[in-house]
Coordinates of C-alpha atoms in Angstrom, one line a residue:
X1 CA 16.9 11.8 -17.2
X2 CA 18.3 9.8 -14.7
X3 CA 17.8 10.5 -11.4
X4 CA 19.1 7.7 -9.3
X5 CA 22.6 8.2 -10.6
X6 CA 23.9 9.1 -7.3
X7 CA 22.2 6.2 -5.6
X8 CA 23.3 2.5 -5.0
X9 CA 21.0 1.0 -7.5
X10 CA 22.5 -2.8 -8.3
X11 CA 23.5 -3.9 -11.7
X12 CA 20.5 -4.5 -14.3
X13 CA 20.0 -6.4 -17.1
X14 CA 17.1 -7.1 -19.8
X15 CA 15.5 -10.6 -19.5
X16 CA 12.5 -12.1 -21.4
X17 CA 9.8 -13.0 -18.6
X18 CA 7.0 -15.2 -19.9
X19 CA 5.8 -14.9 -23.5
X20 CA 5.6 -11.1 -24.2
X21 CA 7.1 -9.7 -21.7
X22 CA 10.6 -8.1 -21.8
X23 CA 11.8 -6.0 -18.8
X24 CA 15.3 -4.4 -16.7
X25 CA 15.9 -6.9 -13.8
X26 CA 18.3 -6.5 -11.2
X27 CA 21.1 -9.2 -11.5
X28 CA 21.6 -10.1 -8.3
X29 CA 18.9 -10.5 -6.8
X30 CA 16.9 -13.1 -3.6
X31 CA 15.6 -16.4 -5.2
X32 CA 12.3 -15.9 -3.1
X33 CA 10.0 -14.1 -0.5
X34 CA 11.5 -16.3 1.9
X35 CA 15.1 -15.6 0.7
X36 CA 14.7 -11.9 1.9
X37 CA 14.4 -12.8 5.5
X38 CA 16.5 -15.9 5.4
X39 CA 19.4 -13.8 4.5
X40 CA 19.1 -10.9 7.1
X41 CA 18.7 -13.7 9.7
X42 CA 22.1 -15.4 8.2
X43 CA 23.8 -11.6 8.4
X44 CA 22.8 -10.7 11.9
X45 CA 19.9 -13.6 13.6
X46 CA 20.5 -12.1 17.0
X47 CA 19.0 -8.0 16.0
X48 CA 15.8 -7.4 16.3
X49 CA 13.0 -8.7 13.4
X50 CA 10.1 -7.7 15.3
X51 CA 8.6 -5.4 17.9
X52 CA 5.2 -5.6 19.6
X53 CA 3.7 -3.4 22.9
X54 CA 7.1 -4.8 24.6
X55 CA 7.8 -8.1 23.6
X56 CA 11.1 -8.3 21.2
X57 CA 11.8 -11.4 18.5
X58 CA 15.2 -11.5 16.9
X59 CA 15.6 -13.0 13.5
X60 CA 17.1 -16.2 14.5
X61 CA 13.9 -16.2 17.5
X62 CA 11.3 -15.3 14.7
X63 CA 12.5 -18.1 12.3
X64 CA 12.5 -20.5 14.5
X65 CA 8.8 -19.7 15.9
X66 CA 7.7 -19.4 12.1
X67 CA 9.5 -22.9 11.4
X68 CA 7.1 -24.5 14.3
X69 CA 4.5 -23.5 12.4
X70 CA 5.3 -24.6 9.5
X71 CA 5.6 -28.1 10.7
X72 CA 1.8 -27.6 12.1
X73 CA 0.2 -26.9 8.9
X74 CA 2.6 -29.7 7.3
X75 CA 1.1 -32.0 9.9
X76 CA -2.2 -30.6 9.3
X77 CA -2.0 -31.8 5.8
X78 CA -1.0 -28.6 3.9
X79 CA 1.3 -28.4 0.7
X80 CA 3.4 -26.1 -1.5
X81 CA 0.8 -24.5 -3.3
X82 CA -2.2 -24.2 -1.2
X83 CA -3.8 -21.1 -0.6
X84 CA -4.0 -20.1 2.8
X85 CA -6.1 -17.0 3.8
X86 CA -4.5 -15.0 6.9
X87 CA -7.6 -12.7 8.3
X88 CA -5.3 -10.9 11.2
X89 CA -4.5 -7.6 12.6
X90 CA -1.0 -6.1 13.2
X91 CA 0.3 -8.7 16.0
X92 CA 3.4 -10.9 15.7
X93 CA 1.5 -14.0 15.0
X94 CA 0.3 -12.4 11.4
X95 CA 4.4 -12.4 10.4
X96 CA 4.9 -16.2 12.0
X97 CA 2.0 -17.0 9.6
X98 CA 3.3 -15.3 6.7
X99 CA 6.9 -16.7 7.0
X100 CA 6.0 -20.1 7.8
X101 CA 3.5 -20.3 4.4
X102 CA 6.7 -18.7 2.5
X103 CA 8.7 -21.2 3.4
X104 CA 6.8 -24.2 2.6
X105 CA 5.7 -22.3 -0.6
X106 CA 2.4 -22.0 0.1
X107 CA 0.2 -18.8 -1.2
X108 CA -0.3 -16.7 1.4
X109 CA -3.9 -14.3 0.6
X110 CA -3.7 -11.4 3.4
X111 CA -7.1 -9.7 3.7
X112 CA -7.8 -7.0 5.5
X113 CA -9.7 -7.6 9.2
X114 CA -12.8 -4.5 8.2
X115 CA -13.4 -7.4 5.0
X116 CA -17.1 -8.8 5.9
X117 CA -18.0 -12.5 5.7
X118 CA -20.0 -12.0 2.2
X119 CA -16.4 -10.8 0.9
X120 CA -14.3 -13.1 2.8
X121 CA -16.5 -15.8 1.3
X122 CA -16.0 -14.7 -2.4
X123 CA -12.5 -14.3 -1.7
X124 CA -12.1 -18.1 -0.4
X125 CA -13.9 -19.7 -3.2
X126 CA -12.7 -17.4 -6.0
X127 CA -9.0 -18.4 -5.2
X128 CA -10.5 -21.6 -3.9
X129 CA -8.5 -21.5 -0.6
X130 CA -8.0 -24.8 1.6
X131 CA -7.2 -22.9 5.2
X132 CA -7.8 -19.5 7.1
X133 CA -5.9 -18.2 10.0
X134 CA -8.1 -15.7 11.5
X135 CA -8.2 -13.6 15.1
X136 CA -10.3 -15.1 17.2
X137 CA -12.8 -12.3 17.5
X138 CA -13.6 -12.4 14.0
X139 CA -14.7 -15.9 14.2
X140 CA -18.2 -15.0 13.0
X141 CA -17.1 -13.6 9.8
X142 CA -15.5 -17.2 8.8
X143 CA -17.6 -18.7 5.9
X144 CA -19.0 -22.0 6.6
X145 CA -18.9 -25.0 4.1
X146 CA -21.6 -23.7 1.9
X147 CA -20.2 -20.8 1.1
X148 CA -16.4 -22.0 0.4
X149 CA -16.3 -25.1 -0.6
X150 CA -12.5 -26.0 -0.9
X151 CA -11.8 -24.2 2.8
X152 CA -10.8 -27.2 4.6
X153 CA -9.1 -26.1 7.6
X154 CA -10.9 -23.0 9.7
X155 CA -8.2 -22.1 12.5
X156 CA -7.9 -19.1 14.8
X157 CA -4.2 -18.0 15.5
X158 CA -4.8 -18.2 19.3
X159 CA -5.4 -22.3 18.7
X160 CA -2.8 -22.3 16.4
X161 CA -0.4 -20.9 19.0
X162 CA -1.3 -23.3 21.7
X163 CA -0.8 -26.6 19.6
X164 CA 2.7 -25.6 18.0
X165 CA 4.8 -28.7 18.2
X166 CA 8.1 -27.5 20.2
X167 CA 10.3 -27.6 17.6
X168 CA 10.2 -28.5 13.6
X169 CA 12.7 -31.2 13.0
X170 CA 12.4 -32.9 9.7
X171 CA 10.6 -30.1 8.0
X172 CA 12.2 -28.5 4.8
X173 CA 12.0 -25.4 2.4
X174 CA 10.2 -25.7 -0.5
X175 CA 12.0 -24.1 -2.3
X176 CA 9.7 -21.9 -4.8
X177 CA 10.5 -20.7 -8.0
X178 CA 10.9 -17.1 -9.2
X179 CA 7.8 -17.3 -11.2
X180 CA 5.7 -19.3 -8.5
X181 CA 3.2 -17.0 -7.1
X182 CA 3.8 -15.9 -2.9
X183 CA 1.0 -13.8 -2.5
X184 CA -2.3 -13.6 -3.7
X185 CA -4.1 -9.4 -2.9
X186 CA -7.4 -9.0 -3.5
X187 CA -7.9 -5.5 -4.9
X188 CA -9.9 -3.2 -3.8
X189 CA -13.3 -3.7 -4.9
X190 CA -14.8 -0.1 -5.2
X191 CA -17.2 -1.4 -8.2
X192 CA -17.3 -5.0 -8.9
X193 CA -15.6 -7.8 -7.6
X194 CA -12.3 -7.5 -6.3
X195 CA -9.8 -8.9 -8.3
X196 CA -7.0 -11.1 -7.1
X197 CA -3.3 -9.6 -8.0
X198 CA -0.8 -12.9 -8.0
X199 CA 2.3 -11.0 -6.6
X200 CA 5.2 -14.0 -7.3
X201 CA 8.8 -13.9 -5.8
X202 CA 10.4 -12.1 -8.4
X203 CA 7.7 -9.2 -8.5
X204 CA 8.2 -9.0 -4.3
X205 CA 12.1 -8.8 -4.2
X206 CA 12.4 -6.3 -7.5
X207 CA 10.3 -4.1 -5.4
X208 CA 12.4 -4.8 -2.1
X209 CA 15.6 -3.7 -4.0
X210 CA 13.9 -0.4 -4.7
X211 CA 12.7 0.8 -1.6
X212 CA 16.2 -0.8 -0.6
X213 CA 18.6 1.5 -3.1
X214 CA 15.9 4.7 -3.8
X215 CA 14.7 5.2 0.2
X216 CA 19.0 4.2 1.0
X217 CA 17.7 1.8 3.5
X218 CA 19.8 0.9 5.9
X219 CA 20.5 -2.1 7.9
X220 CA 19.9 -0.7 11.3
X221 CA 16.4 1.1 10.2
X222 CA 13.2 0.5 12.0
X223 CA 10.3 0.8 10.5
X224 CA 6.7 1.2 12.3
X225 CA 4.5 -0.9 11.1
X226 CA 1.4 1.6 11.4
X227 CA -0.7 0.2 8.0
X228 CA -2.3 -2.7 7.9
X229 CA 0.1 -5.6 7.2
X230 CA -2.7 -7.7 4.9
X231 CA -2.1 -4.5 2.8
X232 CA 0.6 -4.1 0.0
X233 CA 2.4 -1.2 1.5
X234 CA 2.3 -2.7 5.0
X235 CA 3.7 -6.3 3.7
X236 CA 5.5 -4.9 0.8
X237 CA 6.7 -1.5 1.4
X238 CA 7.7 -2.0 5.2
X239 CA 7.8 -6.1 6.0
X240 CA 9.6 -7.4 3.1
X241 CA 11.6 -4.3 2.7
X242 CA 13.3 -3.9 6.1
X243 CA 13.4 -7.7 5.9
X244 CA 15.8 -6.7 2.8
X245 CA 18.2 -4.7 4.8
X246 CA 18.1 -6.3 8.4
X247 CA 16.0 -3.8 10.2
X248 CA 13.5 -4.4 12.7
X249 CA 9.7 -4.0 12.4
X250 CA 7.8 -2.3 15.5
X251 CA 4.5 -3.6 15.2
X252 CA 1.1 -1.4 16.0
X253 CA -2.0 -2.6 16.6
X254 CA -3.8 0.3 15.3
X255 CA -2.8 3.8 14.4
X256 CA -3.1 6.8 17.3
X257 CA -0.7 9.5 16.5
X258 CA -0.6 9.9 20.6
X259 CA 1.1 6.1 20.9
X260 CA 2.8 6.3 17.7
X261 CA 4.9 9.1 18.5
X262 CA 5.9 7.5 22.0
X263 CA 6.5 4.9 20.0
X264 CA 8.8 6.7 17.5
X265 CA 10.8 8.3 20.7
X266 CA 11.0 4.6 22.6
X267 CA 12.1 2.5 19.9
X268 CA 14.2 5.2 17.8
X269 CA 11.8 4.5 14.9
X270 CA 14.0 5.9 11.7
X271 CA 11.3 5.1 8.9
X272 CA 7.5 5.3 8.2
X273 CA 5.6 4.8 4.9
X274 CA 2.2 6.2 5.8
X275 CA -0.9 8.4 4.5
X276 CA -1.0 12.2 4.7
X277 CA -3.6 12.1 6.7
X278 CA -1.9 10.3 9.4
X279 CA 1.2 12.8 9.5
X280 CA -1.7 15.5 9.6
X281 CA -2.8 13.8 13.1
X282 CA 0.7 13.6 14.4
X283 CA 1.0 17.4 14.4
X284 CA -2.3 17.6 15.4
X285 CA -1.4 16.1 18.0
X286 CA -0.4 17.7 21.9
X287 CA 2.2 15.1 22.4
X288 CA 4.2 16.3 19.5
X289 CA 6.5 19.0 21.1
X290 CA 7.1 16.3 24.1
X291 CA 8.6 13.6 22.2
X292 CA 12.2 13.2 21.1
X293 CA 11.8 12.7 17.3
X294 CA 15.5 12.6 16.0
X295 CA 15.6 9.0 15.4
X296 CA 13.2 9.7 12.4
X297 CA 15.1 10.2 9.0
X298 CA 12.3 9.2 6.4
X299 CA 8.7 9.9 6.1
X300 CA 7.0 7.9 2.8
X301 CA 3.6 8.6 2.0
X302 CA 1.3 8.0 -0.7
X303 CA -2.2 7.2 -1.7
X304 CA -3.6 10.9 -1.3
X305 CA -1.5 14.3 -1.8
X306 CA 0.3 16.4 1.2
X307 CA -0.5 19.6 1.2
X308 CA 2.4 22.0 1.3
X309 CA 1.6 23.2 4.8
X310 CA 2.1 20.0 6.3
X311 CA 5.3 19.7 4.6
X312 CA 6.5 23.0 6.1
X313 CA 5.0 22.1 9.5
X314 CA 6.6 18.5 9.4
X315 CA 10.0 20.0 8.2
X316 CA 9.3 22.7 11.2
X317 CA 8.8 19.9 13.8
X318 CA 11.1 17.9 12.5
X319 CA 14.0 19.1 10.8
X320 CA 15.6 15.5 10.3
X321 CA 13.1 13.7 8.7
X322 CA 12.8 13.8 4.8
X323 CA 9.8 13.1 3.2
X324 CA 9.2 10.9 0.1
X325 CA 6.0 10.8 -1.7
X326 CA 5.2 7.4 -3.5
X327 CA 3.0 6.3 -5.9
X328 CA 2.0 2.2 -6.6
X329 CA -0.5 -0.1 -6.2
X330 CA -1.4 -3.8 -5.7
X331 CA -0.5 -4.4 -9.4
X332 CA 2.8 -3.0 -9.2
X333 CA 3.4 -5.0 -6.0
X334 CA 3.7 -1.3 -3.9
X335 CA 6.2 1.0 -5.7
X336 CA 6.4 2.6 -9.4
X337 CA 7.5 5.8 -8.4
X338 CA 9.4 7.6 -5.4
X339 CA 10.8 11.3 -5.4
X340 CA 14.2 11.1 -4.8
X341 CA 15.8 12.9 -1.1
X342 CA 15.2 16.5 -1.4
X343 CA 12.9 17.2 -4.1
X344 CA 9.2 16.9 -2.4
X345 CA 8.9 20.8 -2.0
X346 CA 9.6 22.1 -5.0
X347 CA 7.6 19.6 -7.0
X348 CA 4.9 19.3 -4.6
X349 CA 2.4 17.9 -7.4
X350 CA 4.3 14.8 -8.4
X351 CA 4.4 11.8 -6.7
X352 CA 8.4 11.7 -8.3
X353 CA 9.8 9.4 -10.7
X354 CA 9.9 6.1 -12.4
X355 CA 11.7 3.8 -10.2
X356 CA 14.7 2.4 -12.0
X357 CA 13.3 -1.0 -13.3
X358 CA 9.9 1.2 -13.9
X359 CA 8.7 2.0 -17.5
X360 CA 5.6 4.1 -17.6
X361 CA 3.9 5.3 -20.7
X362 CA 0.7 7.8 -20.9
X363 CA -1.6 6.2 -23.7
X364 CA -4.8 7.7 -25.0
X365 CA -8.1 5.9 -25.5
X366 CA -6.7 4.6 -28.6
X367 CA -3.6 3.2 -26.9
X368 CA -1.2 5.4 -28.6
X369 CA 1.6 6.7 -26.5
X370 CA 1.3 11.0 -25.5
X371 CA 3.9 13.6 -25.8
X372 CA 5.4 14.6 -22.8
X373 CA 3.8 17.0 -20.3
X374 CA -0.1 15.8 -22.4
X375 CA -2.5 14.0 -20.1
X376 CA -3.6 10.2 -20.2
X377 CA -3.9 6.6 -18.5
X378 CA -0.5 5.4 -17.1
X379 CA 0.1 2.0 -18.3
X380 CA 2.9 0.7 -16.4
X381 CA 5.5 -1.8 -16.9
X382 CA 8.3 -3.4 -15.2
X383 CA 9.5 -6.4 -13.0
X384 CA 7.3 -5.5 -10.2
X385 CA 4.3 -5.6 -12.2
X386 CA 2.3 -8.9 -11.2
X387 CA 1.5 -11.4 -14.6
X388 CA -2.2 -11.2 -14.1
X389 CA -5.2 -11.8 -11.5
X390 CA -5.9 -15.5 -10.4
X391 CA -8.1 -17.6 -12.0
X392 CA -9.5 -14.4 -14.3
X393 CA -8.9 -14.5 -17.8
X394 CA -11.8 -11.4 -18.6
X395 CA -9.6 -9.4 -16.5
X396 CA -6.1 -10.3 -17.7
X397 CA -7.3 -9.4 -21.3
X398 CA -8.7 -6.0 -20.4
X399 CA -6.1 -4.7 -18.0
X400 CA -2.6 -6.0 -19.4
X401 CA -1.1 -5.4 -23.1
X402 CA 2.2 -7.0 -23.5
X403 CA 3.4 -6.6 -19.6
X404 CA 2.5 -3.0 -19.0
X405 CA -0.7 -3.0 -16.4
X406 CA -3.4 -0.4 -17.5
X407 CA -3.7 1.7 -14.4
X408 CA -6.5 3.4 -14.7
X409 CA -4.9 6.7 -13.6
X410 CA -5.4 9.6 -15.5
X411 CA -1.9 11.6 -15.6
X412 CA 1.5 12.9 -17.0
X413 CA 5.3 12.3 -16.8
X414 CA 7.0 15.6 -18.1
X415 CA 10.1 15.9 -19.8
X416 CA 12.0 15.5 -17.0
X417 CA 10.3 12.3 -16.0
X418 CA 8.2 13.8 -13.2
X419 CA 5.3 12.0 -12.7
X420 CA 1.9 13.5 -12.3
X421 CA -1.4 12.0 -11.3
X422 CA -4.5 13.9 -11.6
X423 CA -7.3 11.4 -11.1
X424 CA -8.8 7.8 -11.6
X425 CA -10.2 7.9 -15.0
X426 CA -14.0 6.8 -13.3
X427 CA -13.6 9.4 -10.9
X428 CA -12.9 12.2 -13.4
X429 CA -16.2 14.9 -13.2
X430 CA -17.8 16.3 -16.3
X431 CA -19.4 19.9 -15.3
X432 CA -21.4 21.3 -18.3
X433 CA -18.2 19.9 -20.7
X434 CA -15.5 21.0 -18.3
X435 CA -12.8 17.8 -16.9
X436 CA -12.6 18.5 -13.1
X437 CA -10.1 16.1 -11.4
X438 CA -10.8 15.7 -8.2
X439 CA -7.5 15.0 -6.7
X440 CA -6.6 19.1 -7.6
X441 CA -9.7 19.9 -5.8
X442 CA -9.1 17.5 -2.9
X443 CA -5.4 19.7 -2.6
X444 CA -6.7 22.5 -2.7
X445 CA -9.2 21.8 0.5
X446 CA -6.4 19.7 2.4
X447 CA -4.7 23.0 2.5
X448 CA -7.0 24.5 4.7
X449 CA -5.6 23.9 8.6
X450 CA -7.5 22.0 9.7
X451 CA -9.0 19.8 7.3
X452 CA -7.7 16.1 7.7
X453 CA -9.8 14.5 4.8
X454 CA -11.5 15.7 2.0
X455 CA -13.0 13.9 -1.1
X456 CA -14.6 15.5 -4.3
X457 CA -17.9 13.7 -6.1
X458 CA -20.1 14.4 -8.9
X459 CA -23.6 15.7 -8.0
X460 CA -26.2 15.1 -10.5
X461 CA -27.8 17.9 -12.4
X462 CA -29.7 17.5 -15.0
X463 CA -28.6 20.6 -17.4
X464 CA -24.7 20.2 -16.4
X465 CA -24.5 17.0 -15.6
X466 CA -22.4 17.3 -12.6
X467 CA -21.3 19.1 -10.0
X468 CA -18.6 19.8 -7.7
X469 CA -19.6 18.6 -4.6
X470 CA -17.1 18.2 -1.1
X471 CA -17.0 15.8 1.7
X472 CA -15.0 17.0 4.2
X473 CA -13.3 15.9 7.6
X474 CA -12.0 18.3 10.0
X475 CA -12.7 17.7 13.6
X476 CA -11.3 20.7 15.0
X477 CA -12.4 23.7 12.4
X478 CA -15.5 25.0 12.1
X479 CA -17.7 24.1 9.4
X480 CA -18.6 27.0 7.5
X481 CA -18.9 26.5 3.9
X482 CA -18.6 30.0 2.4
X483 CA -15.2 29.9 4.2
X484 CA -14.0 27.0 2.3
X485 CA -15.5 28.4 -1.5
X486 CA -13.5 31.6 -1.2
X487 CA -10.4 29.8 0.0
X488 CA -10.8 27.7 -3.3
X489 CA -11.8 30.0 -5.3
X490 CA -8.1 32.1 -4.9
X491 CA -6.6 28.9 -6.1
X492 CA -8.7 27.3 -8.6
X493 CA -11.2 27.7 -11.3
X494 CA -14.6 28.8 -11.0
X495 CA -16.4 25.7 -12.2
X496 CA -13.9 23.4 -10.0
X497 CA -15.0 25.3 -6.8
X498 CA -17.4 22.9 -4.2
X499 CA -21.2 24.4 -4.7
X500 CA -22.2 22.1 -2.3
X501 CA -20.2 20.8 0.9
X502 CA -20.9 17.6 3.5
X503 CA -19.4 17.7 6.8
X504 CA -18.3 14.9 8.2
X505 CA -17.9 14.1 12.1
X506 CA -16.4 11.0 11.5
X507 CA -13.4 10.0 9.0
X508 CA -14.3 9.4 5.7
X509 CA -15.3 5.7 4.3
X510 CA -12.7 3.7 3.6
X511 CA -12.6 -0.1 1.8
X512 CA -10.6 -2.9 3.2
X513 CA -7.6 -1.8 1.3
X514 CA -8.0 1.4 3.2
X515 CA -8.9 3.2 0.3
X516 CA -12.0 6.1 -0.5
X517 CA -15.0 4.8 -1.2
X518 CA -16.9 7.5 -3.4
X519 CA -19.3 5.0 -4.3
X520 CA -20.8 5.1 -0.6
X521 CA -19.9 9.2 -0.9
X522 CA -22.3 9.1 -4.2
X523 CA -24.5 7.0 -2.4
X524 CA -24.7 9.2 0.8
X525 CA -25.3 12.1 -1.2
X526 CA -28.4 10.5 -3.4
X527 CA -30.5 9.8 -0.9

């Protein structure tokens, strides 16, 4: 079934990519990363690329600063093809960065500012980066010499900024090819070593076309930038993309649903791509009813469910914005699916649909393709999908047959082709023989007003093996545990119920990539 029939999706085509891959392209399409915003600033240089506390940079402004410095780190000795590791928070200098590598065809490897100096320093020699751009208070996370051996140039963007030359005469595009990796994204690391996804141009503007046609983008949309940009859906989902269209990018230094929604009345912010959780705060929140939200047509979220009552609240609040849940990765380069304009209500347990160059299939553990509606690992394919991690061959072999990625998710696409994901297959519980997913569990508690987090682990027991225990945030309920088992236990099994809950005062434990880490949760609850 084809649900983007009534949407402007661009002429597609099958081409052969690399060996064994074979996938739906768009035809028309950007040659590169750079391309996306090159174009934009050809169509309209003097609207606004970029936002920040006040200050305003229009295309043609924010090309030209990221030009300057690209002639510094062409003085400085750097060439298409070097990595270069950009350690910042959400400030204009992080974009500057990020255009200027892009256009000289460097490899730019965002990581996220919580990532520690032992990670940093895996991440730098593992993708043997020669330079870092880095804030300056984070200087004492920098690895030295010993521990990354190919980092050449250590540089903190405040330096940077005060030796740009004053213009960047003589200094030309690189010119990458399709193929030629733009971005190197360390995943997330919650067991092992984080593996590094090579996102190249084609994989970043296939995705850019999505969100472009299946989110009906428009050119005057601004988009706050409220995620970390080092992370896919920050650089991906709301950078590149509004890049795509022409649309401006109001830049946040950190999330407070109190600033953000001034924000959203101030700067008629019309689109978000954000975490349920962060929605939950907004109404949460006693500046809601003071602020003039009209300006806000679409709501993306993804990475955790919604629960149904913020949904209704949202649409109560505010009756123009639609929301859009999403489901992607790093792998995928942000999107594989989105739930087209109108449908998040009444399939409130998908995350929506393939995207249009998408292919997803549900394989078993022998690699044999499910029925529709039967449950199993999404293995996704696609143009989006990166070709493999850097400099990893063990991982290349065990998480990619023929072009689809092996996700990892446990889940379903129905005959309709609604997508359903029920769990990470290591996260999946095993009580006494019964499969628990967690994220139905985790639904079930985010329904309670109140709660803003909520994460499920296995507790060891020696004659069922696991069981259901909760970690919970919700700063402004009271914590009584019974209250939460009966509200569960209306809604779902009796062996999925929490036995055993954890209150927490503080949000729950998140990686660099912003994501749960139920290793710690395990860990917390073991000792």
């Amino acid at each position: 079934m084809n649900h983007w029939h009534d949407y402007s999706v661009p002429t597609m085509r099958y081409e052969a990519w690399g060996g064994d891959r074979v996938v739906r392209a768009f035809t028309n399409r950007p040659a590169s990363f750079f391309a996306l915003f090159e174009n934009a600033c050809a169509n309209d240089p003097h609207t606004d690329a970029i936002v920040f506390e006040g200050q305003r940079w229009t295309y043609a402004q924010t090309r030209a600063e990221a030009l300057r410095y690209a002639a510094y780190f062409v003085a400085q000795g750097l060439r298409q093809g070097d990595r270069i590791i950009l350690l910042m928070g959400n400030r204009p200098e992080f974009v500057f960065v990020l255009l200027a590598a892009q256009y000289l065809g460097l490899i730019t490897v965002p990581v996220g500012v919580r990532e520690q100096r032992p990670g940093l320093a895996y991440i730098a020699s593992q993708c043997e980066a020669r330079a870092i751009v880095f804030d300056a208070e984070l200087s004492e996370r920098i690895p030295d010499a010993s521990q990354a051996t190919a980092l050449q140039y250590r540089w903190s963007a405040e330096a940077v900024s005060a030796q740009l030359p004053a213009n960047a005469d003589g200094i030309t595009s690189a010119s990458p090819s399709e193929e030629d990796v733009s971005c190197i994204l360390y995943t997330s690391g919650t067991t092992g070593k984080p593996k590094g996804a090579m996102l190249s141009h084609r994989n970043v503007v296939h995705s850019v076309i999505h969100f472009q046609a299946c989110m009906r983008l428009q050119p005057k949309d601004r988009s706050a930038l409220a995620v970390p940009a080092s992370h896919v859906t920050g650089l991906i989902a709301i950078i590149a993309a509004l890049w795509q269209v022409g649309g401006a990018v109001i830049v946040m230094p950190a999330f407070k649903a109190d600033a953000f929604l001034a924000l959203v009345e101030h700067e008629r912010i019309s689109h978000t791509l954000m975490v349920p959780a962060m929605y939950k705060l907004c109404l949460m929140s006693d500046a809601l009813p003071r602020h003039d939200l009209s300006s806000w047509r679409l709501g993306g979220y993804g990475g955790a469910p919604m629960p149904v009552a913020t949904i209704d609240e949202l649409a109560q609040h505010i009756p123009g914005l639609t929301l859009l849940n999403a489901y992607g990765s790093t792998e995928t380069t942000s999107p594989t699916t989105l739930m087209p304009a109108g449908l998040t209500r009444t399939h409130i347990d998908s995350v929506g649909v393939a995207l249009p160059t998408a292919d997803i299939r549900v394989m078993d553990e022998e690699g044999r393709e499910v029925p529709p509606g039967e449950t199993g690992e999404l293995w996704i394919g696609g143009p989006m999908v990166v070709p493999g991690y850097w400099n990893n061959p063990q991982a290349n072999a065990t998480s990619f047959t023929a072009g689809y990625w092996h996700s990892g998710d446990l889940g379903s696409v129905d005959e309709q082709g609604f997508v359903r994901i029920y769990d990470r297959k290591k996260d999946m519980l095993n009580r006494g023989g019964f499969k628990i997913y967690s994220v139905e569990v985790e639904n079930t508690l985010l329904a309670l007003p109140g709660v803003v987090e909520a994460a499920i682990v296995g507790r060891p027991c020696p004659v069922l093996g696991e069981r259901v225990h909760a970690f919970i945030h919700a700063p402004t309920m009271p914590h009584d545990d019974e209250a939460v088992r009966q509200h569960c236990q209306q809604l779902l099994a009796d062996y999925k119920v929490p036995e055993t809950l954890t209150w927490c005062d503080t949000p729950l434990p998140r990686n660099a990539n912003g994501k749960v880490m139920k290793r710690t949760l395990r860990d917390q609850l073991n000792t």
